[in-house]
Coordinates of C-alpha atoms in Angstrom, one line a residue:
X1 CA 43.4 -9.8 -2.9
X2 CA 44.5 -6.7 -5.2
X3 CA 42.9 -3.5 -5.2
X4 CA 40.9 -4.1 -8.4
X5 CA 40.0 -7.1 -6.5
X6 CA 38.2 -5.8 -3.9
X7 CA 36.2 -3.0 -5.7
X8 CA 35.0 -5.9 -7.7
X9 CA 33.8 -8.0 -5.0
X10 CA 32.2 -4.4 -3.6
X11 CA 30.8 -3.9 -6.3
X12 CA 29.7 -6.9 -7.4
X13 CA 27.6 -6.7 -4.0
X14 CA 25.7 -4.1 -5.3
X15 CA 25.0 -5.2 -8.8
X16 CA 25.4 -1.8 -10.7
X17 CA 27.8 -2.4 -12.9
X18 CA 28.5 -5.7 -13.3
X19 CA 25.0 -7.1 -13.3
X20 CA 22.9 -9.9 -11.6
X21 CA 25.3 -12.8 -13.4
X22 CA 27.7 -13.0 -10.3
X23 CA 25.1 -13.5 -7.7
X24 CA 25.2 -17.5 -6.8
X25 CA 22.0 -19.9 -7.2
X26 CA 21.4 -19.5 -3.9
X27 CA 21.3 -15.7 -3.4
X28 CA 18.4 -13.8 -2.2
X29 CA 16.7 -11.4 -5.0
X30 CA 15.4 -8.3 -5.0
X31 CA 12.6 -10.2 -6.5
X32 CA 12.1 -12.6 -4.0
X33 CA 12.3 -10.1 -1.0
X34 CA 9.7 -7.6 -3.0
X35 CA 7.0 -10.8 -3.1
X36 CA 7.9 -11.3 0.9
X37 CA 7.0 -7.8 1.8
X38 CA 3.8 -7.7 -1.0
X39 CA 2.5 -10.9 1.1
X40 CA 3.6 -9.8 4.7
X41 CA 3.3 -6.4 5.0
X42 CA 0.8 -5.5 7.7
X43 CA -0.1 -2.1 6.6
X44 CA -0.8 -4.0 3.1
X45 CA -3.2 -6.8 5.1
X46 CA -4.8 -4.3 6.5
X47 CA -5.8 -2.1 3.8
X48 CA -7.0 -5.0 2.0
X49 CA -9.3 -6.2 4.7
X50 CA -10.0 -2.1 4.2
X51 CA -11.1 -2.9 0.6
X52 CA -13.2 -6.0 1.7
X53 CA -15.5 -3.9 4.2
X54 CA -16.1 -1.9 1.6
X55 CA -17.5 -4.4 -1.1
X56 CA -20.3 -4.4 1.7
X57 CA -21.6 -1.5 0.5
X58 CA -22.8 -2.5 -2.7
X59 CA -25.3 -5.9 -1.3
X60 CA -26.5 -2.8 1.3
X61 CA -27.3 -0.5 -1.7
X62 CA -28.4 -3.4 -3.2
X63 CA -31.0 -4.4 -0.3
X64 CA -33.5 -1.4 -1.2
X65 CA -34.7 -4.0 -4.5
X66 CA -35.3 -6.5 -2.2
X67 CA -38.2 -6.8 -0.1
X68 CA -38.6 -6.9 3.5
X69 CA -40.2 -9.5 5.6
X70 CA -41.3 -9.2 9.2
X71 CA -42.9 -12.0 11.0
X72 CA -44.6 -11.5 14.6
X73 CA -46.3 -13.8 17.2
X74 CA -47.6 -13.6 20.6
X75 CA -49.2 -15.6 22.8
X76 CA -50.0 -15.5 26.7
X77 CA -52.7 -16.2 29.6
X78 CA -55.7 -13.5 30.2
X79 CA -57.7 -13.7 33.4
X80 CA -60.5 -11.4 34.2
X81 CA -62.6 -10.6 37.3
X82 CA -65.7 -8.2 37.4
X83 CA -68.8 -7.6 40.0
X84 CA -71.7 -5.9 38.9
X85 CA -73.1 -4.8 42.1
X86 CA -76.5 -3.5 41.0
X87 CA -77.1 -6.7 39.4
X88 CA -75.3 -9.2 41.3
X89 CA -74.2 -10.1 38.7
X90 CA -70.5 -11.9 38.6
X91 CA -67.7 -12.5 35.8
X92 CA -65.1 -14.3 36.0
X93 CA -62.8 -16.3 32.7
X94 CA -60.2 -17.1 31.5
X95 CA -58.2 -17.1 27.9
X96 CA -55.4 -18.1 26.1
X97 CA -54.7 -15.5 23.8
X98 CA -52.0 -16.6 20.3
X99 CA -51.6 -14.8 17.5
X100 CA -49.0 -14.6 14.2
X101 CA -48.4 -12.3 11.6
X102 CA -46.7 -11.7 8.9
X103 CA -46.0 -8.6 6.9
X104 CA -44.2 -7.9 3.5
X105 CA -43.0 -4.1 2.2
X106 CA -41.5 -3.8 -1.3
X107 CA -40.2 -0.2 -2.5
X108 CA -41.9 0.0 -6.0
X109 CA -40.2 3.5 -7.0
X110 CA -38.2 5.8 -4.7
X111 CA -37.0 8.7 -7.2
X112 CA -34.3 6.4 -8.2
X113 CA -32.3 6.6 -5.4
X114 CA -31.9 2.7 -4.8
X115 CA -30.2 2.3 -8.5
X116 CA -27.7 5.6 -7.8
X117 CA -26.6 4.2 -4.3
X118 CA -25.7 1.1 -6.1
X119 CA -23.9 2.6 -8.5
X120 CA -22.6 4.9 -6.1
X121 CA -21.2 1.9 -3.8
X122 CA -19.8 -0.1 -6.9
X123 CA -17.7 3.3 -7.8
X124 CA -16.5 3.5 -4.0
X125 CA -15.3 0.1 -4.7
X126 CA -13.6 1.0 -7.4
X127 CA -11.9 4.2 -5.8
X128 CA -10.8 1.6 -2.8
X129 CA -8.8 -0.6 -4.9
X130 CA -6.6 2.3 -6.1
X131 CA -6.3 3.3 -2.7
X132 CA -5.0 -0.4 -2.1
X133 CA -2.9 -0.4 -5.4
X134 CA -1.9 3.2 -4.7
X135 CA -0.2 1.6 -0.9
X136 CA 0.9 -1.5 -2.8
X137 CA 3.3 1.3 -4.9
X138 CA 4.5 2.5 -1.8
X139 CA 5.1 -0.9 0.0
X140 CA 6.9 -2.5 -2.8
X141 CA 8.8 1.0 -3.3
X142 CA 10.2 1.5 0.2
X143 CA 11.0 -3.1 -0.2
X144 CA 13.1 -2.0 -2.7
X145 CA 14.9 1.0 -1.0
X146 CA 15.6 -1.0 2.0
X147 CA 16.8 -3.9 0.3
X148 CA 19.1 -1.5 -2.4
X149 CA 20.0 0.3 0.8
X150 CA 21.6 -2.4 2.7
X151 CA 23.7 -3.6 -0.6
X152 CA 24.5 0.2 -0.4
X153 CA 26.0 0.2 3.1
X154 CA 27.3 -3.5 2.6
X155 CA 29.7 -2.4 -0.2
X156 CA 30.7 0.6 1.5
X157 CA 31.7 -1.4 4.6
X158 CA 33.4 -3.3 1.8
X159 CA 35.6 -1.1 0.6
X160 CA 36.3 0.6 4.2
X161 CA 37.3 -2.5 5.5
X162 CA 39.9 -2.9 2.4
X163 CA 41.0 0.5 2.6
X164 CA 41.0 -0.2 6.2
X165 CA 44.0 -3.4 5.3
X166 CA 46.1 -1.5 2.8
X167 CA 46.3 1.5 5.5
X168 CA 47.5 -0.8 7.8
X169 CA 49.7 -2.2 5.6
X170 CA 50.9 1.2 4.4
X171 CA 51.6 2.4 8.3
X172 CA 53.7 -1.1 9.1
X173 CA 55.9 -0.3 6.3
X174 CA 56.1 3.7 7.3
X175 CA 57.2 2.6 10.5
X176 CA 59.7 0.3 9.1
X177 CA 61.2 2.5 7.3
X178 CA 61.5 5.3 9.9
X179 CA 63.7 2.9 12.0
X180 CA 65.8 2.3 8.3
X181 CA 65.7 6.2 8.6
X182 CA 64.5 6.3 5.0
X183 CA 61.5 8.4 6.0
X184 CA 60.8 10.8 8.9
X185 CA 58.8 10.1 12.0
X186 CA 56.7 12.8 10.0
X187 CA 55.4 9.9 7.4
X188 CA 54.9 7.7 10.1
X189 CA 52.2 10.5 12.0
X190 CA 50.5 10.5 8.8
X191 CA 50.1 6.7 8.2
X192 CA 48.8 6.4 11.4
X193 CA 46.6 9.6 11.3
X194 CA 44.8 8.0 8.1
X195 CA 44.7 4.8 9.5
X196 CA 42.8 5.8 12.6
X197 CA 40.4 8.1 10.4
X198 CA 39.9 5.0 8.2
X199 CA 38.9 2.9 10.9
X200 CA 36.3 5.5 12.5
X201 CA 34.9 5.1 9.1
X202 CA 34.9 1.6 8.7
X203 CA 33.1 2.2 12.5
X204 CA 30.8 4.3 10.8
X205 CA 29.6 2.3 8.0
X206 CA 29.3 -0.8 10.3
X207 CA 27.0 0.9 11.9
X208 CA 24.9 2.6 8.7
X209 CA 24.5 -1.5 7.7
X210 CA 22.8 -2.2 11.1
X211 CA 20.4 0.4 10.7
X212 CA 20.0 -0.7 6.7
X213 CA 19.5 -3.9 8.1
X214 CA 17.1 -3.3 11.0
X215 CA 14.9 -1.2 7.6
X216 CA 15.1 -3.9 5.5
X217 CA 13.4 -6.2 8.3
X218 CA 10.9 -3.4 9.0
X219 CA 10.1 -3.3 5.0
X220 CA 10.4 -7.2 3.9
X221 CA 9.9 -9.0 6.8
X222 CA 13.1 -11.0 7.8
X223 CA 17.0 -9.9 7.8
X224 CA 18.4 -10.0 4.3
X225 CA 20.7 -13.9 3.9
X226 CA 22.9 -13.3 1.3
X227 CA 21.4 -10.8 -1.1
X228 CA 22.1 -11.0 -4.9
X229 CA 22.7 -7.6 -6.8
X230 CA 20.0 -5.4 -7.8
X231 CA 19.2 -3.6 -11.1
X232 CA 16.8 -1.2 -12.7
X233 CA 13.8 -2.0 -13.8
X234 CA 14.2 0.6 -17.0
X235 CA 12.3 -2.2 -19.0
X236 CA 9.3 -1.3 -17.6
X237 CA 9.5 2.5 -18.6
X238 CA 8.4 4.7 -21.5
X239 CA 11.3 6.1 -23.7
X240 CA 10.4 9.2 -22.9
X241 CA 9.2 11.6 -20.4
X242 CA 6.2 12.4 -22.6
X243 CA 5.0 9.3 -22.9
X244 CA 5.4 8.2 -19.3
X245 CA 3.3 11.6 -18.3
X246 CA 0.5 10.6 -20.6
X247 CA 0.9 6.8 -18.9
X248 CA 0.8 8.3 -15.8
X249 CA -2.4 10.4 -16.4
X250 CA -3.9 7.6 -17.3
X251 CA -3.0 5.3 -14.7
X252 CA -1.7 6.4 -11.5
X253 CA -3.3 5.4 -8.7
X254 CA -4.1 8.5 -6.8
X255 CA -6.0 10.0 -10.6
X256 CA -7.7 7.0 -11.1
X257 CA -9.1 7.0 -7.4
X258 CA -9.6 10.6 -7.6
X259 CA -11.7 10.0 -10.9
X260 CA -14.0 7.4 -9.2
X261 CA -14.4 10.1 -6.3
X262 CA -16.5 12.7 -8.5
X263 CA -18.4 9.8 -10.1
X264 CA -19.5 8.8 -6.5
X265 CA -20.3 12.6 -5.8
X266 CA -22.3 12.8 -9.0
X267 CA -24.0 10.2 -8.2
X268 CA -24.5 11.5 -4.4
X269 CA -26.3 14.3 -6.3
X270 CA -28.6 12.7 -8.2
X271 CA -29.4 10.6 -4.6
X272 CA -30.3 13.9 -3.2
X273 CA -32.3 14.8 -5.8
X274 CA -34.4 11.4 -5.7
X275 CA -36.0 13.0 -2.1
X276 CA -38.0 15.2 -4.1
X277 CA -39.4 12.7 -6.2
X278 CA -42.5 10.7 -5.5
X279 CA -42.5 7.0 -3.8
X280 CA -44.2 4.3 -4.3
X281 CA -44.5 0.8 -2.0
X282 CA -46.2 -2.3 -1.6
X283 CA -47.5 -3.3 1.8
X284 CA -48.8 -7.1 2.5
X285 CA -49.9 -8.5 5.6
X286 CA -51.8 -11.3 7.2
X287 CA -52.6 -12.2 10.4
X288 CA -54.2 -15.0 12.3
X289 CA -55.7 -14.9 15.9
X290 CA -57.1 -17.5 18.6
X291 CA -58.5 -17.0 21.8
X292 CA -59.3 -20.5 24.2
X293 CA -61.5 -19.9 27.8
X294 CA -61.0 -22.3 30.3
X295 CA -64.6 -22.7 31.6
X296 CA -65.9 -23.7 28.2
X297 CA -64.6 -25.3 24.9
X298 CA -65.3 -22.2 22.7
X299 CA -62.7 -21.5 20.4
X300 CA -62.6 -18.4 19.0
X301 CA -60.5 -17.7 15.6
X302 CA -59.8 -14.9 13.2
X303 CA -57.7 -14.8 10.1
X304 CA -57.4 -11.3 7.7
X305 CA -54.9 -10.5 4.9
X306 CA -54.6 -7.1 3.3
X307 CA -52.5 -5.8 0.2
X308 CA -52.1 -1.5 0.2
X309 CA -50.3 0.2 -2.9
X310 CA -48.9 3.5 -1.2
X311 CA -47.5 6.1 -2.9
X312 CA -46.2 9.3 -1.8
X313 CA -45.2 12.3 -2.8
X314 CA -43.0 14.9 -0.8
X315 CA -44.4 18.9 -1.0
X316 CA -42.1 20.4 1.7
X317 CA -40.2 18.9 4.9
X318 CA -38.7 21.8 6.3
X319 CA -35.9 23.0 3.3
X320 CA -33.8 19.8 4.4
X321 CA -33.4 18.0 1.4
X322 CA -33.0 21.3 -0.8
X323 CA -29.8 21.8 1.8
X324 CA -28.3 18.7 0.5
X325 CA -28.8 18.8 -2.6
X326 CA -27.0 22.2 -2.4
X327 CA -24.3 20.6 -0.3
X328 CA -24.0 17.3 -2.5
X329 CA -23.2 20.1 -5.5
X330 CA -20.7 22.1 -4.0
X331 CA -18.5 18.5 -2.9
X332 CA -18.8 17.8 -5.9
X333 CA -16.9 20.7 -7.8
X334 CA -14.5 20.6 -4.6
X335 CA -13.3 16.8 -5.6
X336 CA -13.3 18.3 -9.6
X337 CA -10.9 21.1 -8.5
X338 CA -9.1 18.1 -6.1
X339 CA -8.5 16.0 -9.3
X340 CA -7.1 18.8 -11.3
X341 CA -4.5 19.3 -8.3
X342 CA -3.5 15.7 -8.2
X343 CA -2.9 15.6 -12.2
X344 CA -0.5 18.5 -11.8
X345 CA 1.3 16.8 -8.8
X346 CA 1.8 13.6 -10.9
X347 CA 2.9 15.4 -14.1
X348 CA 5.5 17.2 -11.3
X349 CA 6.7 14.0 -10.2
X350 CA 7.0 12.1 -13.2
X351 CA 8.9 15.0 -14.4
X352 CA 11.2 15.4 -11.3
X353 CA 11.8 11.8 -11.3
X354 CA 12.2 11.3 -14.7
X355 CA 15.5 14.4 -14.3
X356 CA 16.5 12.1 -11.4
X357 CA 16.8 8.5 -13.2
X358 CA 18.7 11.0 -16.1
X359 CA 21.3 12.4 -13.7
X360 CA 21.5 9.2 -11.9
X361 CA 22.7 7.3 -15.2
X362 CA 25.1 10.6 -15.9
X363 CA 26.8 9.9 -12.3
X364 CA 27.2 6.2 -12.7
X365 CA 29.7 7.1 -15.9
X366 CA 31.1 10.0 -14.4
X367 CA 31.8 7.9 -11.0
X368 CA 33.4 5.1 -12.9
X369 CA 36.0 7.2 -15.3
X370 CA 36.8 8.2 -11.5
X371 CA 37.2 5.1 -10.1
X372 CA 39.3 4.3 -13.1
X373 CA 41.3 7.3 -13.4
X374 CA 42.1 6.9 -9.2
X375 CA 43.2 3.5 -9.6
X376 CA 45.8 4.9 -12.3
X377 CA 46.9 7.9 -10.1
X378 CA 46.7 5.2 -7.6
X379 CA 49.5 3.0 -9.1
X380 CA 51.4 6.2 -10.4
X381 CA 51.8 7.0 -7.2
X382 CA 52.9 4.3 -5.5
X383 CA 55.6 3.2 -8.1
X384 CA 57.0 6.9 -7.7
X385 CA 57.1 6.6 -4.1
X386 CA 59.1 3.4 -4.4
X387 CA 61.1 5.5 -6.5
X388 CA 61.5 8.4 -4.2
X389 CA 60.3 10.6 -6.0
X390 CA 56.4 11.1 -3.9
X391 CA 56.3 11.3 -0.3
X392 CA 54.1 9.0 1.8
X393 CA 51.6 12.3 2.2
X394 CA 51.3 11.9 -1.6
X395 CA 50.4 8.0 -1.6
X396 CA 47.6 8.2 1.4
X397 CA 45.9 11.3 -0.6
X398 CA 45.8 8.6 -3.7
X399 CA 44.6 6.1 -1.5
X400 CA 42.2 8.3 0.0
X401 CA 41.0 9.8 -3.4
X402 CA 40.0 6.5 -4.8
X403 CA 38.0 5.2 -1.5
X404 CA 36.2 8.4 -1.9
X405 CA 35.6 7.4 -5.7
X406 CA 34.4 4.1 -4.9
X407 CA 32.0 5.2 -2.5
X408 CA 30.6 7.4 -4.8
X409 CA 30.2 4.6 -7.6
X410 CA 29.0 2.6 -4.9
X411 CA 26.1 5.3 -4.3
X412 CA 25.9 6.3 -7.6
X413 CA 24.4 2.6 -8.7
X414 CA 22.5 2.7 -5.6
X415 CA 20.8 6.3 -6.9
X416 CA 20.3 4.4 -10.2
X417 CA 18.1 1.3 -9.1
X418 CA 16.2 3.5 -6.7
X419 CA 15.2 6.3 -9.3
X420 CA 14.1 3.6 -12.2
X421 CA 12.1 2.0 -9.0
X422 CA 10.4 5.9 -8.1
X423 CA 9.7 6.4 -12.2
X424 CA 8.2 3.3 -12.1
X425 CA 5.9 3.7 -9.5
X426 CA 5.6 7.4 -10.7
X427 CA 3.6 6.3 -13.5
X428 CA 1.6 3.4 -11.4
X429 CA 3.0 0.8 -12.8
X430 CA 5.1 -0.4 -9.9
X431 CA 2.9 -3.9 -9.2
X432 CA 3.9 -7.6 -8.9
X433 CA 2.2 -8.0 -12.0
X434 CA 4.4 -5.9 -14.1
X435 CA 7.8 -6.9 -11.9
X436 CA 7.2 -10.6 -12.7
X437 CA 7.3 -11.6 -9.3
X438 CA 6.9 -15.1 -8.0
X439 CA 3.9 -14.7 -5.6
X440 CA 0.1 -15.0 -6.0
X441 CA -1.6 -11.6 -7.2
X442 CA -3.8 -10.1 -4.2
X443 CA -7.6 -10.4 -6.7
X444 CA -9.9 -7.3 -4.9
X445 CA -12.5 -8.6 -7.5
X446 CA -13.0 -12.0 -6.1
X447 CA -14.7 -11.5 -2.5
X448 CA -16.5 -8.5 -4.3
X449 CA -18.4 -11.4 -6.7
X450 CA -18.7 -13.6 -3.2
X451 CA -20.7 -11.0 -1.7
X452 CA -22.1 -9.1 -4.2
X453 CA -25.6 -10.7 -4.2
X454 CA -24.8 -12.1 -1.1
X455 CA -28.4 -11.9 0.9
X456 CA -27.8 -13.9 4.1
X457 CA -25.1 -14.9 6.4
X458 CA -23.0 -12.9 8.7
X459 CA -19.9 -15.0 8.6
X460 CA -17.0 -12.7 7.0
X461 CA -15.7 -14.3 3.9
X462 CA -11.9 -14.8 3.6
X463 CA -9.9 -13.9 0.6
X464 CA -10.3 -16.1 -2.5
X465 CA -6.6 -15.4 -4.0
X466 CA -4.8 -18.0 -6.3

């Protein structure tokens, strides 16, 4: 296989430059690993079983509309034994004692607080699905690293390996030559100098791909089997870095979240505040009672039922709810001054990765009219050699020159992928959704809905996800 030949096939492994249409029908894609790790990933599961506990909160806030029903029996044996000296007299029975009641409270008016904590749960819901879509960013962005990663350190082992072959080649003939005595034994030190420095690199990036590939089963799930090439996802991005910061303002997880975060304070507040406001309940009983004694066949029987309106209406307890009130406040502004700080880390981000993708695209042309222009000096070199007129110094540092330009294409289309991927996700838009990819879509909303207005049962619900 020529030169040329090789960097294709390295490169081609990656996918920078000459696109996805080499990889075979059967190649793995980035695609099909990033739906693996979004349906695997453990940290994922577990933050969505996160967001589940927390749709609880809202048929608990929802609980202070309903009433609550209590329902009491007893029932037993009763003996009693008394002397009355002075009058001889004598008692002695015995009873069965039963009774049941049952009692109903309903809150009428509690200052509002019951409608605030719902609102105030429903908003915590809220703020926990951009947590979860916030980690599902981060899981799909480090899939993608690991999986660009080890088609990094594959190619690279690539082209040591074939730089690897031609030094060895280049040494055999040095050696030949020295016993023609066309060359000194000076030539043949350096072939073999260079040959042993390219294979402790070759060494070297064998061992970079076994740690790529022990990351890319950490991140996806299973070792990579034949992975096609990658490429950006610059489809997905503004066309410029003012309009991706004003998509990011508006929908980056970690605002979004922080948004619902004062709404649930605000609403915290106007919970405090509902202490001070008068309450009003309904209380509803009834009750039913028998007593049986053995030494006769009385019966005795009682039945009463009562309905009380209560209301109540708080003067002072102590300065306690004034205190949180107070408290409620100040978290507030704290989360308002938080938010502020997490817009300004976004717009740095989007902005820092936004230069990155730029200078990424700037090195991908710069590292090929290397490549190119090293495979020229390349061939210059060796037809001058054969020639006599360039030493075999002068054909290793041409050798050597274009390996070193390779591997820098070869990380230079790595860079590429990877910063389109951190824009992406920059902005929040880095979801299966968007991607396209070939997996059912994690729905949040659908166990909420199961369990909003769920009243009984203690059975915990799994996921309803197409």
């Amino acid at each position: 296989m020529t030169q040329l030949g090789l960097l294709v096939r390295a490169l081609t492994i990656l996918g920078g430059i000459f696109g996805a249409g080499f990889a075979s029908s059967s190649a793995e894609t980035m695609e099909d690993a990033l739906a693996r790790a979004y349906q695997n990933n453990p940290q994922l599961n577990a933050q969505r079983a996160q967001v589940r506990s927390i749709d609880e909160n809202v048929p608990q806030a929802l609980s202070g509309y309903h009433p609550k029903v209590t329902l009491t029996g007893s029932a037993g044996y009763r003996y009693l034994d008394t002397l009355s000296k002075g009058s001889s007299t004598a008692t002695d029975y015995r009873d069965v004692p039963r009774s049941a009641a049952l009692a109903v409270s309903q809150t009428i008016f509690n200052g509002n607080q019951t409608a605030n904590k719902v609102r105030a749960a429903e908003t915590q819901v809220l703020a926990a699905r951009e947590v979860l879509r916030s980690l599902e960013q981060s899981v799909l962005l480090s899939a993608a690293t690991a999986y660009m990663d080890y088609l990094r350190d594959l190619a690279s082992l690539e082209v040591q390996r074939s730089n690897v072959r031609v030094l060895e080649k280049t040494a055999t003939q040095a050696r030949d030559r020295f016993l023609l005595g066309e060359v000194t034994y000076t030539d043949v030190a350096q072939s073999e100098a260079q040959l042993a420095a390219g294979r402790s690199q070759e060494r070297s990036a064998e061992s970079q791909l076994a740690t790529s590939r022990a990351n890319f089963r950490r991140d996806i799930g299973d070792n990579p089997v034949n992975p096609a090439p990658g490429s950006p996802v610059d489809r997905f991005l503004p066309g410029s870095l003012s309009a991706a910061t004003e998509t990011a303002l508006v929908e980056n997880p970690d605002i979004v979240s922080a948004i619902y975060g004062i709404d649930t304070d605000h609403l915290q507040v106007k919970i405090s505040e509902g202490a001070l406001l008068p309450s009003v309940g309904l209380q509803a009983s009834v009750q039913k009672s028998y007593e049986s004694y053995e030494q006769s066949t009385r019966t005795y029987r009682s039945f009463g039922a009562a309905a009380v309106v209560q209301a109540s209406v708080p003067i002072y307890q102590g300065g306690t709810e004034y205190a949180l009130i107070r408290q409620s406040k100040e978290l507030l502004v704290q989360r308002q001054l938080a938010l502020g700080r997490v817009r300004d880390e976004v717009r740095a981000t989007v902005a820092q990765r936004w230069g990155q993708l730029g200078t990424t695209k700037a090195q991908v042309q710069s590292a090929q009219a290397q490549v190119s222009a090293s495979e020229i000096a390349l061939n210059g070199v060796r037809n001058e050699a054969k020639a006599g007129q360039r030493t075999t110094l002068d054909f290793l540092n041409a050798q050597l020159a274009l390996v070193n330009a390779r591997i820098s294409l070869v990380k230079a289309q790595h860079d590429r992928v990877i910063a389109s991927y951190n824009v992406l996700s920059a902005i929040g838009r880095l979801s299966p959704r968007v991607l396209g990819l070939r997996t059912a879509i994690y729905d949040p909303s659908a166990h909420y809905h199961q369990v909003r207005n769920s009243g009984f049962g203690t059975k915990a619900l799994d996921e309803l996800n197409p």
